[in-house]
Amino acid sequence: MEMITLDVWLYGPLAQYADEASRRAAHANVRMVLPANSKLADLLALLNLPTEERGITFINGTLSAMPGVQPDLDRPLCDGDRVALFHLKSMWPFQYRDGAALSPELRSAMQSLGGLFHQQARE
């Protein structure tokens, strides 16, 4: 069976879903091995992480889910993907203060909900 390896980051209280050796004060970083053709839902199941507990989610630096809008559960994962899962109470990561690329699934879901607006702050 072909396998893929993922670089998974769990922030805030979601770190509890990683093994103890992978946990740090505010996050956990774990390498996960899953069968090829696995989806994000499969990763969450392997972690025993209820999807309702995650807020902002990035896959390879692209925003794929937000609190209450999670169209990424059926997204196929590829070898080497970096998945970052933030808890509902986590703040927006500072690296993305000027906006973030949206996955096609999230863009479509947001448009169906009336749109997503992001404007860079001006001084």
mmCIF file with all atom_site columns, C-alpha atoms in Angstrom:
data_model
loop_
_atom_site.group_PDB
_atom_site.id
_atom_site.type_symbol
_atom_site.label_atom_id
_atom_site.label_alt_id
_atom_site.label_comp_id
_atom_site.label_asym_id
_atom_site.label_entity_id
_atom_site.label_seq_id
_atom_site.pdbx_PDB_ins_code
_atom_site.Cartn_x
_atom_site.Cartn_y
_atom_site.Cartn_z
_atom_site.occupancy
_atom_site.B_iso_or_equiv
_atom_site.pdbx_formal_charge
_atom_site.auth_seq_id
_atom_site.auth_comp_id
_atom_site.auth_asym_id
_atom_site.auth_atom_id
_atom_site.pdbx_PDB_model_num
ATOM 1   C CA . MET A 1 1   ? 0.000   0.000  0.000  1.00 0.00 ? 1   MET A CA 1
ATOM 2   C CA . GLU A 1 2   ? 1.361   3.422  -0.957 1.00 0.00 ? 2   GLU A CA 1
ATOM 3   C CA . MET A 1 3   ? 1.678   5.859  1.953  1.00 0.00 ? 3   MET A CA 1
ATOM 4   C CA . ILE A 1 4   ? 2.061   9.623  2.283  1.00 0.00 ? 4   ILE A CA 1
ATOM 5   C CA . THR A 1 5   ? 3.735   11.645 5.030  1.00 0.00 ? 5   THR A CA 1
ATOM 6   C CA . LEU A 1 6   ? 2.249   14.899 6.307  1.00 0.00 ? 6   LEU A CA 1
ATOM 7   C CA . ASP A 1 7   ? 3.765   17.697 8.394  1.00 0.00 ? 7   ASP A CA 1
ATOM 8   C CA . VAL A 1 8   ? 0.938   18.488 10.829 1.00 0.00 ? 8   VAL A CA 1
ATOM 9   C CA . TRP A 1 9   ? 0.885   21.504 13.164 1.00 0.00 ? 9   TRP A CA 1
ATOM 10  C CA . LEU A 1 10  ? -1.693  21.696 15.950 1.00 0.00 ? 10  LEU A CA 1
ATOM 11  C CA . TYR A 1 11  ? -2.023  25.082 17.654 1.00 0.00 ? 11  TYR A CA 1
ATOM 12  C CA . GLY A 1 12  ? -3.462  26.024 21.022 1.00 0.00 ? 12  GLY A CA 1
ATOM 13  C CA . PRO A 1 13  ? -5.624  23.417 22.774 1.00 0.00 ? 13  PRO A CA 1
ATOM 14  C CA . LEU A 1 14  ? -5.537  21.221 19.637 1.00 0.00 ? 14  LEU A CA 1
ATOM 15  C CA . ALA A 1 15  ? -2.002  20.221 20.640 1.00 0.00 ? 15  ALA A CA 1
ATOM 16  C CA . GLN A 1 16  ? -3.607  17.756 23.061 1.00 0.00 ? 16  GLN A CA 1
ATOM 17  C CA . TYR A 1 17  ? -4.436  15.537 20.073 1.00 0.00 ? 17  TYR A CA 1
ATOM 18  C CA . ALA A 1 18  ? -0.736  14.904 19.387 1.00 0.00 ? 18  ALA A CA 1
ATOM 19  C CA . ASP A 1 19  ? 1.419   12.425 21.242 1.00 0.00 ? 19  ASP A CA 1
ATOM 20  C CA . GLU A 1 20  ? 3.084   13.843 24.336 1.00 0.00 ? 20  GLU A CA 1
ATOM 21  C CA . ALA A 1 21  ? 6.571   13.845 22.783 1.00 0.00 ? 21  ALA A CA 1
ATOM 22  C CA . SER A 1 22  ? 5.382   16.163 19.987 1.00 0.00 ? 22  SER A CA 1
ATOM 23  C CA . ARG A 1 23  ? 3.786   18.763 22.265 1.00 0.00 ? 23  ARG A CA 1
ATOM 24  C CA . ARG A 1 24  ? 5.267   22.126 23.177 1.00 0.00 ? 24  ARG A CA 1
ATOM 25  C CA . ALA A 1 25  ? 3.824   24.952 25.277 1.00 0.00 ? 25  ALA A CA 1
ATOM 26  C CA . ALA A 1 26  ? 1.450   26.337 22.625 1.00 0.00 ? 26  ALA A CA 1
ATOM 27  C CA . HIS A 1 27  ? 1.599   23.864 19.737 1.00 0.00 ? 27  HIS A CA 1
ATOM 28  C CA . ALA A 1 28  ? 2.476   20.384 18.548 1.00 0.00 ? 28  ALA A CA 1
ATOM 29  C CA . ASN A 1 29  ? 4.253   19.309 15.388 1.00 0.00 ? 29  ASN A CA 1
ATOM 30  C CA . VAL A 1 30  ? 3.770   15.763 14.262 1.00 0.00 ? 30  VAL A CA 1
ATOM 31  C CA . ARG A 1 31  ? 4.662   13.738 11.186 1.00 0.00 ? 31  ARG A CA 1
ATOM 32  C CA . MET A 1 32  ? 1.662   11.665 10.196 1.00 0.00 ? 32  MET A CA 1
ATOM 33  C CA . VAL A 1 33  ? 1.726   8.705  7.817  1.00 0.00 ? 33  VAL A CA 1
ATOM 34  C CA . LEU A 1 34  ? -1.521  7.908  6.014  1.00 0.00 ? 34  LEU A CA 1
ATOM 35  C CA . PRO A 1 35  ? -2.508  5.827  3.009  1.00 0.00 ? 35  PRO A CA 1
ATOM 36  C CA . ALA A 1 36  ? -2.247  7.595  -0.343 1.00 0.00 ? 36  ALA A CA 1
ATOM 37  C CA . ASN A 1 37  ? -5.564  9.161  -1.414 1.00 0.00 ? 37  ASN A CA 1
ATOM 38  C CA . SER A 1 38  ? -6.389  10.095 2.186  1.00 0.00 ? 38  SER A CA 1
ATOM 39  C CA . LYS A 1 39  ? -8.495  13.182 2.759  1.00 0.00 ? 39  LYS A CA 1
ATOM 40  C CA . LEU A 1 40  ? -8.424  15.797 5.497  1.00 0.00 ? 40  LEU A CA 1
ATOM 41  C CA . ALA A 1 41  ? -11.311 13.990 7.223  1.00 0.00 ? 41  ALA A CA 1
ATOM 42  C CA . ASP A 1 42  ? -9.092  10.876 7.414  1.00 0.00 ? 42  ASP A CA 1
ATOM 43  C CA . LEU A 1 43  ? -6.319  12.888 9.094  1.00 0.00 ? 43  LEU A CA 1
ATOM 44  C CA . LEU A 1 44  ? -8.761  14.301 11.649 1.00 0.00 ? 44  LEU A CA 1
ATOM 45  C CA . ALA A 1 45  ? -10.090 10.795 12.357 1.00 0.00 ? 45  ALA A CA 1
ATOM 46  C CA . LEU A 1 46  ? -6.564  9.435  12.856 1.00 0.00 ? 46  LEU A CA 1
ATOM 47  C CA . LEU A 1 47  ? -5.881  12.259 15.331 1.00 0.00 ? 47  LEU A CA 1
ATOM 48  C CA . ASN A 1 48  ? -9.277  11.703 17.028 1.00 0.00 ? 48  ASN A CA 1
ATOM 49  C CA . LEU A 1 49  ? -9.799  15.439 16.535 1.00 0.00 ? 49  LEU A CA 1
ATOM 50  C CA . PRO A 1 50  ? -13.454 16.483 16.124 1.00 0.00 ? 50  PRO A CA 1
ATOM 51  C CA . THR A 1 51  ? -13.708 18.865 13.173 1.00 0.00 ? 51  THR A CA 1
ATOM 52  C CA . GLU A 1 52  ? -15.913 21.182 15.240 1.00 0.00 ? 52  GLU A CA 1
ATOM 53  C CA . GLU A 1 53  ? -12.923 21.989 17.477 1.00 0.00 ? 53  GLU A CA 1
ATOM 54  C CA . ARG A 1 54  ? -10.824 23.453 14.701 1.00 0.00 ? 54  ARG A CA 1
ATOM 55  C CA . GLY A 1 55  ? -11.085 26.997 13.499 1.00 0.00 ? 55  GLY A CA 1
ATOM 56  C CA . ILE A 1 56  ? -8.668  28.309 10.908 1.00 0.00 ? 56  ILE A CA 1
ATOM 57  C CA . THR A 1 57  ? -6.989  25.618 8.789  1.00 0.00 ? 57  THR A CA 1
ATOM 58  C CA . PHE A 1 58  ? -4.165  26.014 6.295  1.00 0.00 ? 58  PHE A CA 1
ATOM 59  C CA . ILE A 1 59  ? -2.945  23.391 3.844  1.00 0.00 ? 59  ILE A CA 1
ATOM 60  C CA . ASN A 1 60  ? 0.407   24.345 2.330  1.00 0.00 ? 60  ASN A CA 1
ATOM 61  C CA . GLY A 1 61  ? -0.151  27.954 3.344  1.00 0.00 ? 61  GLY A CA 1
ATOM 62  C CA . THR A 1 62  ? -3.569  28.189 1.685  1.00 0.00 ? 62  THR A CA 1
ATOM 63  C CA . LEU A 1 63  ? -6.590  28.892 3.878  1.00 0.00 ? 63  LEU A CA 1
ATOM 64  C CA . SER A 1 64  ? -8.928  25.901 3.575  1.00 0.00 ? 64  SER A CA 1
ATOM 65  C CA . ALA A 1 65  ? -11.343 26.356 6.518  1.00 0.00 ? 65  ALA A CA 1
ATOM 66  C CA . MET A 1 66  ? -12.578 28.946 8.971  1.00 0.00 ? 66  MET A CA 1
ATOM 67  C CA . PRO A 1 67  ? -14.754 28.609 12.081 1.00 0.00 ? 67  PRO A CA 1
ATOM 68  C CA . GLY A 1 68  ? -18.103 27.228 10.969 1.00 0.00 ? 68  GLY A CA 1
ATOM 69  C CA . VAL A 1 69  ? -17.041 26.958 7.300  1.00 0.00 ? 69  VAL A CA 1
ATOM 70  C CA . GLN A 1 70  ? -15.202 23.692 6.679  1.00 0.00 ? 70  GLN A CA 1
ATOM 71  C CA . PRO A 1 71  ? -15.500 22.702 3.020  1.00 0.00 ? 71  PRO A CA 1
ATOM 72  C CA . ASP A 1 72  ? -12.116 20.963 3.116  1.00 0.00 ? 72  ASP A CA 1
ATOM 73  C CA . LEU A 1 73  ? -13.052 17.633 4.711  1.00 0.00 ? 73  LEU A CA 1
ATOM 74  C CA . ASP A 1 74  ? -13.031 15.830 1.345  1.00 0.00 ? 74  ASP A CA 1
ATOM 75  C CA . ARG A 1 75  ? -9.831  17.520 0.161  1.00 0.00 ? 75  ARG A CA 1
ATOM 76  C CA . PRO A 1 76  ? -7.262  14.930 -0.936 1.00 0.00 ? 76  PRO A CA 1
ATOM 77  C CA . LEU A 1 77  ? -3.904  15.143 0.797  1.00 0.00 ? 77  LEU A CA 1
ATOM 78  C CA . CYS A 1 78  ? -0.557  14.630 -0.929 1.00 0.00 ? 78  CYS A CA 1
ATOM 79  C CA . ASP A 1 79  ? 2.821   13.450 0.233  1.00 0.00 ? 79  ASP A CA 1
ATOM 80  C CA . GLY A 1 80  ? 4.675   16.286 1.942  1.00 0.00 ? 80  GLY A CA 1
ATOM 81  C CA . ASP A 1 81  ? 1.617   18.465 2.597  1.00 0.00 ? 81  ASP A CA 1
ATOM 82  C CA . ARG A 1 82  ? 1.861   20.827 5.549  1.00 0.00 ? 82  ARG A CA 1
ATOM 83  C CA . VAL A 1 83  ? -1.412  21.033 7.488  1.00 0.00 ? 83  VAL A CA 1
ATOM 84  C CA . ALA A 1 84  ? -1.856  23.682 10.189 1.00 0.00 ? 84  ALA A CA 1
ATOM 85  C CA . LEU A 1 85  ? -4.907  23.381 12.431 1.00 0.00 ? 85  LEU A CA 1
ATOM 86  C CA . PHE A 1 86  ? -5.810  26.217 14.789 1.00 0.00 ? 86  PHE A CA 1
ATOM 87  C CA . HIS A 1 87  ? -8.233  26.030 17.690 1.00 0.00 ? 87  HIS A CA 1
ATOM 88  C CA . LEU A 1 88  ? -11.440 28.073 17.569 1.00 0.00 ? 88  LEU A CA 1
ATOM 89  C CA . LYS A 1 89  ? -10.011 30.487 20.135 1.00 0.00 ? 89  LYS A CA 1
ATOM 90  C CA . SER A 1 90  ? -6.744  30.998 18.272 1.00 0.00 ? 90  SER A CA 1
ATOM 91  C CA . MET A 1 91  ? -5.969  34.360 16.754 1.00 0.00 ? 91  MET A CA 1
ATOM 92  C CA . TRP A 1 92  ? -5.380  34.912 13.050 1.00 0.00 ? 92  TRP A CA 1
ATOM 93  C CA . PRO A 1 93  ? -1.693  34.047 12.393 1.00 0.00 ? 93  PRO A CA 1
ATOM 94  C CA . PHE A 1 94  ? 0.378   37.221 12.021 1.00 0.00 ? 94  PHE A CA 1
ATOM 95  C CA . GLN A 1 95  ? 2.042   35.957 8.820  1.00 0.00 ? 95  GLN A CA 1
ATOM 96  C CA . TYR A 1 96  ? -1.310  36.371 7.077  1.00 0.00 ? 96  TYR A CA 1
ATOM 97  C CA . ARG A 1 97  ? -2.182  39.839 8.389  1.00 0.00 ? 97  ARG A CA 1
ATOM 98  C CA . ASP A 1 98  ? -2.368  41.137 4.807  1.00 0.00 ? 98  ASP A CA 1
ATOM 99  C CA . GLY A 1 99  ? -4.626  38.316 3.652  1.00 0.00 ? 99  GLY A CA 1
ATOM 100 C CA . ALA A 1 100 ? -4.294  34.687 2.660  1.00 0.00 ? 100 ALA A CA 1
ATOM 101 C CA . ALA A 1 101 ? -4.814  32.643 -0.461 1.00 0.00 ? 101 ALA A CA 1
ATOM 102 C CA . LEU A 1 102 ? -8.107  30.730 -0.295 1.00 0.00 ? 102 LEU A CA 1
ATOM 103 C CA . SER A 1 103 ? -8.580  27.158 -1.440 1.00 0.00 ? 103 SER A CA 1
ATOM 104 C CA . PRO A 1 104 ? -11.103 26.798 -4.272 1.00 0.00 ? 104 PRO A CA 1
ATOM 105 C CA . GLU A 1 105 ? -13.459 24.958 -1.883 1.00 0.00 ? 105 GLU A CA 1
ATOM 106 C CA . LEU A 1 106 ? -13.353 27.726 0.714  1.00 0.00 ? 106 LEU A CA 1
ATOM 107 C CA . ARG A 1 107 ? -13.705 30.477 -1.915 1.00 0.00 ? 107 ARG A CA 1
ATOM 108 C CA . SER A 1 108 ? -16.839 28.763 -3.258 1.00 0.00 ? 108 SER A CA 1
ATOM 109 C CA . ALA A 1 109 ? -18.282 28.203 0.230  1.00 0.00 ? 109 ALA A CA 1
ATOM 110 C CA . MET A 1 110 ? -17.647 31.823 1.215  1.00 0.00 ? 110 MET A CA 1
ATOM 111 C CA . GLN A 1 111 ? -19.240 33.134 -1.983 1.00 0.00 ? 111 GLN A CA 1
ATOM 112 C CA . SER A 1 112 ? -22.341 31.051 -1.314 1.00 0.00 ? 112 SER A CA 1
ATOM 113 C CA . LEU A 1 113 ? -22.504 32.620 2.176  1.00 0.00 ? 113 LEU A CA 1
ATOM 114 C CA . GLY A 1 114 ? -22.344 36.148 0.789  1.00 0.00 ? 114 GLY A CA 1
ATOM 115 C CA . GLY A 1 115 ? -18.635 36.632 0.338  1.00 0.00 ? 115 GLY A CA 1
ATOM 116 C CA . LEU A 1 116 ? -15.455 37.147 2.267  1.00 0.00 ? 116 LEU A CA 1
ATOM 117 C CA . PHE A 1 117 ? -14.094 40.628 2.581  1.00 0.00 ? 117 PHE A CA 1
ATOM 118 C CA . HIS A 1 118 ? -10.536 41.435 3.469  1.00 0.00 ? 118 HIS A CA 1
ATOM 119 C CA . GLN A 1 119 ? -9.021  44.860 3.388  1.00 0.00 ? 119 GLN A CA 1
ATOM 120 C CA . GLN A 1 120 ? -5.492  45.758 4.349  1.00 0.00 ? 120 GLN A CA 1
ATOM 121 C CA . ALA A 1 121 ? -5.380  48.224 7.217  1.00 0.00 ? 121 ALA A CA 1
ATOM 122 C CA . ARG A 1 122 ? -4.101  51.671 6.299  1.00 0.00 ? 122 ARG A CA 1
ATOM 123 C CA . GLU A 1 123 ? -2.244  53.991 8.632  1.00 0.00 ? 123 GLU A CA 1
#
